[in-house]
Amino acid sequence: MRFPSPATWPRYVFLRRRKAAFAVLAVVVFFALAEGVTRLVGLGRLPEEALFTDVYDAAYRMRPNASNPWTPVEEYLNDTGFRGDLLPVERTPGAMRIVFLGDSITFGVDVPLETIFVEKLGHGLRDRDMNVETLNAGMPGTNLWQQTLLFKKELVQYRPDLVVVYTAPNVRWDLYNLRKTMAAGRLGWKFRTGLSRSHFYRWLRFQIRPPKFEELYSQHESGMTDEQRENQVITADLARDGVRVDLQQLKSLCDGIGAKLLVSGVIPRDAILDGRRQHMKPGAADWRDFYKRNNIAQIVNELADEEGIATFHPEDDFLAAPADPPLFLDDCHFTPDGHTLMAKTLEREICDRRLLPQRCRKAKGAAS
């Protein structure tokens, strides 16, 4: 190999640097064009992205000003990607603020906006002369871990007086493993999620190695067999470990902004129906034992009690309610009547336990 003479060395260095710069530029242009083409053609895009953003992140969000394309009911999202009226970050002087965390039940899937328990509770409290603002942060498909991430990332800034959580624990292996990955290195996780926003990268990965459900490259679950779904359920002990950590973090976040916290696990319809068939009574020992054994979400209440977090038990009101009209659309989502009952339960809990700075007055039109 011949080396340039001292006289030609500067030019040699210049030419080498220019070649390197052109090589880097060519690579950048190639990937920029590839990214543009894949986005234009729609490659590497998932069906969920019509409604969700950051679908490759555990704390994914809903698309601002979008409307759910998969429901017969209009489910319109505001400028911040939440359902309901837009709530500014800045506090309104004299107003109390409640933030609701949950999944598609809290979001109010398949029911009109005005029938959701979040909306009804707000109206009920205002009927008691309480100046209350509500924010429905229900995010379909999420569990307590993801909701805690969302609260930390997006909702602490709203500085609510009360945070109401109606939720389920994480029971998925893929999310359990993802949680460990995130805990092992935040920088690596940020790089991974950032890279996953590239449509060209997604398309290449699909071609080289199609995504497996347990790797959580997306929230997309279509095409899974029943056996695959069953294999993704983690043990109750692992679920409990995650719930305890999430509740501790959520409580710490609420304590940091002076907010109170009220939580409950979701109600399964079958447990309510079975309890009625067996003529169980709300609050009775046999009902408590039966409900605990038939609803894994009860570990949310159990561990919250252990951590000194306020809990509520809507299952008692649902058990005592008449069979008609029906309260559930399916195994867990409420009908408008179910939302009404949940709103009444929460209104009673908030007022009786004085969970807001202002004391509740008697509802307008209520009997003396």
Coordinates of C-alpha atoms in Angstrom, one line a residue:
M1 CA 0.0 0.0 0.0
R2 CA 1.4 3.4 -1.1
F3 CA 1.1 6.3 1.3
P4 CA 0.8 9.8 0.0
S5 CA 3.8 12.1 0.3
P6 CA 3.8 14.9 2.8
A7 CA 3.1 17.4 0.0
T8 CA -0.1 15.6 -1.2
W9 CA -1.3 14.5 2.3
P10 CA -3.8 17.4 2.8
R11 CA -5.5 16.7 -0.5
Y12 CA -5.5 12.9 0.3
V13 CA -7.2 13.6 3.6
F14 CA -9.7 16.0 1.9
L15 CA -10.6 13.4 -0.8
R16 CA -11.1 10.6 1.8
R17 CA -13.3 12.8 4.0
R18 CA -15.3 13.8 0.9
K19 CA -15.8 10.2 0.0
A20 CA -16.9 9.4 3.5
A21 CA -19.3 12.3 3.6
F22 CA -20.8 11.2 0.3
A23 CA -21.2 7.7 1.6
V24 CA -22.9 8.9 4.7
L25 CA -25.1 11.2 2.7
A26 CA -26.1 8.4 0.3
V27 CA -27.1 6.2 3.2
V28 CA -29.1 9.0 4.8
V29 CA -30.9 9.8 1.5
F30 CA -31.6 6.1 0.9
F31 CA -33.2 5.6 4.3
A32 CA -35.1 8.9 4.0
L33 CA -36.5 7.8 0.6
A34 CA -37.2 4.3 1.9
E35 CA -39.0 5.8 4.9
G36 CA -41.0 8.2 2.8
V37 CA -42.1 5.4 0.3
T38 CA -43.1 3.0 3.0
R39 CA -45.2 5.6 4.8
L40 CA -46.7 6.7 1.5
V41 CA -47.6 3.2 0.4
G42 CA -48.7 2.2 3.9
L43 CA -46.2 -0.5 4.6
G44 CA -45.4 -1.3 8.2
R45 CA -48.7 0.2 9.4
L46 CA -51.1 -1.6 11.7
P47 CA -54.9 -1.3 11.7
E48 CA -54.8 0.1 15.2
E49 CA -53.0 3.2 14.0
A50 CA -56.2 4.5 12.7
L51 CA -57.1 5.2 16.3
F52 CA -53.9 4.8 18.4
T53 CA -50.5 6.5 18.4
D54 CA -47.2 4.9 19.6
V55 CA -48.7 1.4 19.3
Y56 CA -45.2 0.0 19.8
D57 CA -44.9 1.7 23.2
A58 CA -46.4 0.3 26.4
A59 CA -47.9 3.7 27.2
Y60 CA -49.6 4.1 23.9
R61 CA -52.2 6.9 23.3
M62 CA -55.2 7.5 21.3
R63 CA -55.0 9.8 18.3
P64 CA -56.2 13.4 18.9
N65 CA -59.4 14.4 17.1
A66 CA -59.9 10.8 15.8
S67 CA -63.1 8.8 15.9
N68 CA -63.3 5.1 16.7
P69 CA -63.9 3.4 13.3
W70 CA -64.9 0.0 14.8
T71 CA -68.0 1.0 16.8
P72 CA -71.5 1.9 15.8
V73 CA -71.5 4.6 18.5
E74 CA -69.6 7.9 17.8
E75 CA -66.6 7.8 20.1
Y76 CA -64.9 11.1 19.3
L77 CA -61.6 12.2 20.9
N78 CA -60.6 15.7 21.8
D79 CA -57.4 17.6 21.0
T80 CA -55.4 15.7 23.6
G81 CA -56.6 12.3 22.6
F82 CA -59.0 11.7 25.5
R83 CA -62.8 11.2 25.4
G84 CA -65.0 14.1 26.6
D85 CA -64.6 17.8 26.8
L86 CA -61.1 19.3 26.5
L87 CA -59.6 20.0 30.0
P88 CA -56.8 22.6 30.0
V89 CA -53.7 21.7 32.0
E90 CA -54.0 24.9 34.0
R91 CA -56.3 24.6 37.0
T92 CA -59.5 26.6 37.0
P93 CA -59.6 28.8 40.2
G94 CA -62.0 27.3 42.8
A95 CA -62.6 24.1 40.8
M96 CA -61.9 20.6 42.0
R97 CA -60.5 18.1 39.5
I98 CA -60.9 14.3 39.2
V99 CA -58.8 12.2 36.8
F100 CA -60.1 8.7 35.9
L101 CA -57.7 5.9 34.9
G102 CA -58.9 2.7 33.4
D103 CA -59.3 0.7 30.2
S104 CA -62.1 0.5 27.6
I105 CA -64.7 0.3 30.4
T106 CA -63.7 3.7 31.7
F107 CA -63.3 5.0 28.2
G108 CA -67.0 4.0 27.6
V109 CA -66.7 1.8 24.5
D110 CA -69.9 1.2 22.6
V111 CA -72.0 3.7 24.6
P112 CA -72.7 7.5 24.0
L113 CA -70.5 10.0 25.7
E114 CA -73.2 11.4 28.0
T115 CA -74.0 7.9 29.4
I116 CA -70.4 7.1 30.6
F117 CA -70.0 6.9 34.4
V118 CA -67.3 9.6 34.3
E119 CA -69.8 12.1 32.7
K120 CA -72.7 11.0 35.0
L121 CA -70.6 11.3 38.1
G122 CA -69.5 14.9 37.1
H123 CA -73.1 15.9 36.6
G124 CA -74.1 14.2 39.9
L125 CA -71.5 16.1 41.9
R126 CA -72.3 19.4 40.3
D127 CA -76.0 18.8 41.3
R128 CA -74.6 18.9 44.8
D129 CA -73.2 22.4 44.2
M130 CA -69.7 21.1 43.8
N131 CA -67.5 22.8 41.2
V132 CA -65.9 19.7 39.6
E133 CA -63.9 19.1 36.5
T134 CA -63.4 15.6 35.2
L135 CA -60.9 14.0 32.8
N136 CA -61.6 10.6 31.3
A137 CA -58.2 9.1 30.7
G138 CA -59.5 5.6 30.0
M139 CA -57.3 3.9 27.4
P140 CA -58.7 0.8 25.7
G141 CA -56.6 -2.4 26.0
T142 CA -54.5 -1.2 28.9
N143 CA -53.9 -2.5 32.5
L144 CA -52.8 -1.0 35.7
W145 CA -49.1 -0.9 34.7
Q146 CA -49.8 0.9 31.5
Q147 CA -52.2 3.3 33.1
T148 CA -49.6 4.1 35.7
L149 CA -47.1 4.9 33.0
L150 CA -49.6 7.1 31.3
F151 CA -50.4 9.0 34.5
K152 CA -46.7 9.6 35.2
K153 CA -46.0 10.7 31.6
E154 CA -49.1 12.8 30.7
L155 CA -51.5 13.3 33.6
V156 CA -49.5 14.4 36.7
Q157 CA -49.3 17.9 35.2
Y158 CA -53.1 18.2 35.5
R159 CA -52.7 18.1 39.3
P160 CA -56.0 16.5 40.2
D161 CA -57.5 16.5 43.7
L162 CA -58.6 12.9 43.3
V163 CA -57.5 10.0 41.0
V164 CA -60.1 7.3 40.5
V165 CA -58.8 4.0 39.1
Y166 CA -61.0 1.2 37.8
T167 CA -58.6 -1.3 36.4
A168 CA -57.3 -4.8 36.0
P169 CA -53.8 -6.3 36.7
N170 CA -51.4 -7.2 34.0
V171 CA -51.8 -11.0 33.2
R172 CA -49.8 -11.0 30.0
W173 CA -46.4 -12.6 29.6
D174 CA -45.4 -10.2 26.9
L175 CA -46.1 -7.1 29.0
Y176 CA -44.4 -8.8 32.0
N177 CA -41.2 -9.3 30.0
L178 CA -41.5 -5.9 28.5
R179 CA -41.6 -4.4 32.0
K180 CA -38.4 -6.2 32.9
T181 CA -36.8 -4.9 29.6
M182 CA -37.8 -1.3 30.5
A183 CA -36.5 -1.6 34.0
A184 CA -33.2 -3.0 32.8
G185 CA -32.3 0.1 30.7
R186 CA -34.4 3.2 30.0
L187 CA -32.0 4.4 27.3
G188 CA -32.2 1.1 25.4
W189 CA -36.0 1.1 25.7
K190 CA -36.2 4.7 24.3
F191 CA -34.0 3.7 21.4
R192 CA -36.1 0.7 20.7
T193 CA -39.4 2.6 20.7
G194 CA -37.9 5.4 18.7
L195 CA -36.7 3.0 16.1
S196 CA -40.1 1.3 16.0
R197 CA -41.7 4.5 14.9
S198 CA -39.9 4.1 11.6
H199 CA -42.3 2.4 9.0
F200 CA -39.3 1.2 7.0
Y201 CA -37.8 -0.5 10.1
R202 CA -41.1 -2.1 10.9
W203 CA -41.5 -3.4 7.3
L204 CA -38.0 -4.8 7.3
R205 CA -38.5 -6.5 10.6
F206 CA -41.8 -8.0 9.4
Q207 CA -39.9 -9.5 6.4
I208 CA -36.9 -10.8 8.3
R209 CA -38.7 -12.1 11.4
P210 CA -42.5 -11.7 11.6
P211 CA -43.5 -10.4 15.1
K212 CA -44.6 -12.8 17.8
F213 CA -47.2 -11.8 20.2
E214 CA -45.0 -12.2 23.3
E215 CA -42.5 -9.8 21.9
L216 CA -45.1 -7.0 21.8
Y217 CA -44.0 -5.3 18.7
S218 CA -47.6 -4.0 18.7
Q219 CA -50.8 -4.4 20.5
H220 CA -52.2 -6.3 17.5
E221 CA -53.6 -9.6 18.7
S222 CA -55.6 -10.8 15.6
G223 CA -54.9 -14.3 14.4
M224 CA -54.0 -15.7 17.8
T225 CA -55.3 -19.1 18.7
D226 CA -57.0 -19.8 22.0
E227 CA -54.0 -21.9 23.0
Q228 CA -51.6 -19.0 22.3
R229 CA -53.8 -16.7 24.4
E230 CA -53.8 -19.2 27.3
N231 CA -50.0 -19.5 27.1
Q232 CA -49.7 -15.7 27.5
V233 CA -51.3 -15.6 31.0
I234 CA -48.9 -15.1 33.8
T235 CA -49.3 -16.6 37.3
A236 CA -51.3 -14.8 40.0
D237 CA -48.1 -14.4 42.1
L238 CA -46.4 -12.5 39.3
A239 CA -49.5 -10.4 38.7
R240 CA -49.6 -9.5 42.4
D241 CA -45.9 -8.4 42.3
G242 CA -46.6 -6.1 39.4
V243 CA -49.8 -4.7 41.0
R244 CA -48.1 -3.9 44.2
V245 CA -45.3 -2.0 42.5
D246 CA -47.8 -0.1 40.3
L247 CA -50.0 0.9 43.3
Q248 CA -46.9 2.1 45.2
Q249 CA -45.8 4.2 42.3
L250 CA -49.3 5.6 41.7
K251 CA -49.6 6.4 45.4
S252 CA -46.2 8.1 45.4
L253 CA -47.2 10.2 42.3
C254 CA -50.5 11.2 43.9
D255 CA -48.8 12.1 47.2
G256 CA -46.4 14.3 45.3
I257 CA -49.2 16.5 44.0
G258 CA -51.5 16.3 47.0
A259 CA -54.1 14.1 45.3
K260 CA -56.2 11.4 46.9
L261 CA -56.4 7.9 45.3
L262 CA -59.4 5.6 45.0
V263 CA -59.1 2.2 43.3
S264 CA -61.1 -0.9 42.4
G265 CA -60.6 -3.9 40.3
V266 CA -63.0 -4.4 37.3
I267 CA -66.2 -6.4 37.8
P268 CA -66.7 -9.5 35.7
R269 CA -70.3 -10.0 34.6
D270 CA -70.3 -13.8 35.2
A271 CA -69.3 -13.4 38.9
I272 CA -72.3 -11.1 39.4
L273 CA -74.7 -13.4 37.6
D274 CA -73.4 -16.5 39.4
G275 CA -73.8 -14.7 42.7
R276 CA -77.4 -13.8 42.0
R277 CA -78.2 -17.4 41.0
Q278 CA -76.8 -18.6 44.3
H279 CA -78.8 -15.9 46.2
M280 CA -75.7 -14.3 47.7
K281 CA -76.0 -11.1 49.7
P282 CA -73.8 -8.0 49.2
G283 CA -71.1 -7.8 51.9
A284 CA -71.7 -11.4 53.1
A285 CA -68.7 -13.5 53.9
D286 CA -69.7 -16.2 51.3
W287 CA -70.1 -13.5 48.6
R288 CA -66.7 -12.0 49.5
D289 CA -65.0 -15.4 49.3
F290 CA -66.8 -16.3 46.1
Y291 CA -66.0 -13.0 44.4
K292 CA -62.4 -13.2 45.4
R293 CA -62.0 -16.7 43.9
N294 CA -63.7 -15.7 40.7
N295 CA -62.1 -12.4 39.9
I296 CA -58.4 -12.0 39.6
A297 CA -58.9 -8.2 39.5
Q298 CA -59.7 -8.4 43.2
I299 CA -56.0 -8.4 43.9
V300 CA -56.1 -4.7 43.0
N301 CA -58.4 -4.1 46.0
E302 CA -56.5 -6.5 48.3
L303 CA -53.1 -5.0 47.7
A304 CA -54.4 -1.4 47.8
D305 CA -55.8 -2.1 51.2
E306 CA -52.4 -3.4 52.3
E307 CA -50.8 -0.3 50.9
G308 CA -53.2 2.0 52.7
I309 CA -54.9 3.1 49.5
A310 CA -58.7 3.8 49.6
T311 CA -60.7 1.2 47.7
F312 CA -64.4 0.9 46.7
H313 CA -66.5 -2.2 46.0
P314 CA -69.0 -1.6 43.2
E315 CA -69.6 -5.4 42.9
D316 CA -71.9 -5.1 46.0
D317 CA -74.2 -2.6 44.3
F318 CA -74.2 -4.6 41.0
L319 CA -75.1 -7.8 42.9
A320 CA -78.0 -6.1 44.6
A321 CA -79.3 -4.5 41.5
P322 CA -82.3 -6.1 39.7
A323 CA -81.7 -8.4 36.8
D324 CA -83.6 -6.0 34.4
P325 CA -82.4 -3.8 32.9
P326 CA -79.1 -5.5 32.1
L327 CA -76.0 -3.8 33.4
F328 CA -73.4 -5.4 31.1
L329 CA -72.9 -5.3 27.3
D330 CA -70.5 -8.3 27.5
D331 CA -68.2 -9.9 30.0
C332 CA -67.1 -6.6 31.6
H333 CA -68.3 -3.5 29.6
F334 CA -71.3 -1.6 31.0
T335 CA -74.6 -0.7 29.4
P336 CA -75.8 2.9 30.0
D337 CA -77.6 1.5 33.0
G338 CA -74.4 -0.1 34.3
H339 CA -72.6 3.2 33.9
T340 CA -75.4 5.0 35.8
L341 CA -75.0 2.5 38.7
M342 CA -71.2 2.9 38.7
A343 CA -71.6 6.7 38.8
K344 CA -74.0 6.5 41.8
T345 CA -71.6 4.1 43.6
L346 CA -68.7 6.5 43.1
E347 CA -70.8 9.6 44.1
R348 CA -71.7 7.9 47.4
E349 CA -68.1 6.9 48.0
I350 CA -66.7 10.3 47.3
C351 CA -69.2 12.2 49.3
D352 CA -69.4 9.8 52.3
R353 CA -65.7 9.6 52.6
R354 CA -65.1 13.2 51.8
L355 CA -62.5 12.5 49.2
L356 CA -62.7 16.0 47.7
P357 CA -61.8 19.3 49.4
Q358 CA -65.3 20.6 49.3
R359 CA -68.1 18.8 51.3
C360 CA -71.0 17.4 49.3
R361 CA -74.4 18.9 49.7
K362 CA -77.6 17.1 49.3
A363 CA -78.4 16.6 45.7
K364 CA -80.9 19.0 44.2
G365 CA -84.4 17.6 44.2
A366 CA -83.5 14.9 46.8
A367 CA -85.9 14.2 49.6
S368 CA -85.2 15.8 52.9

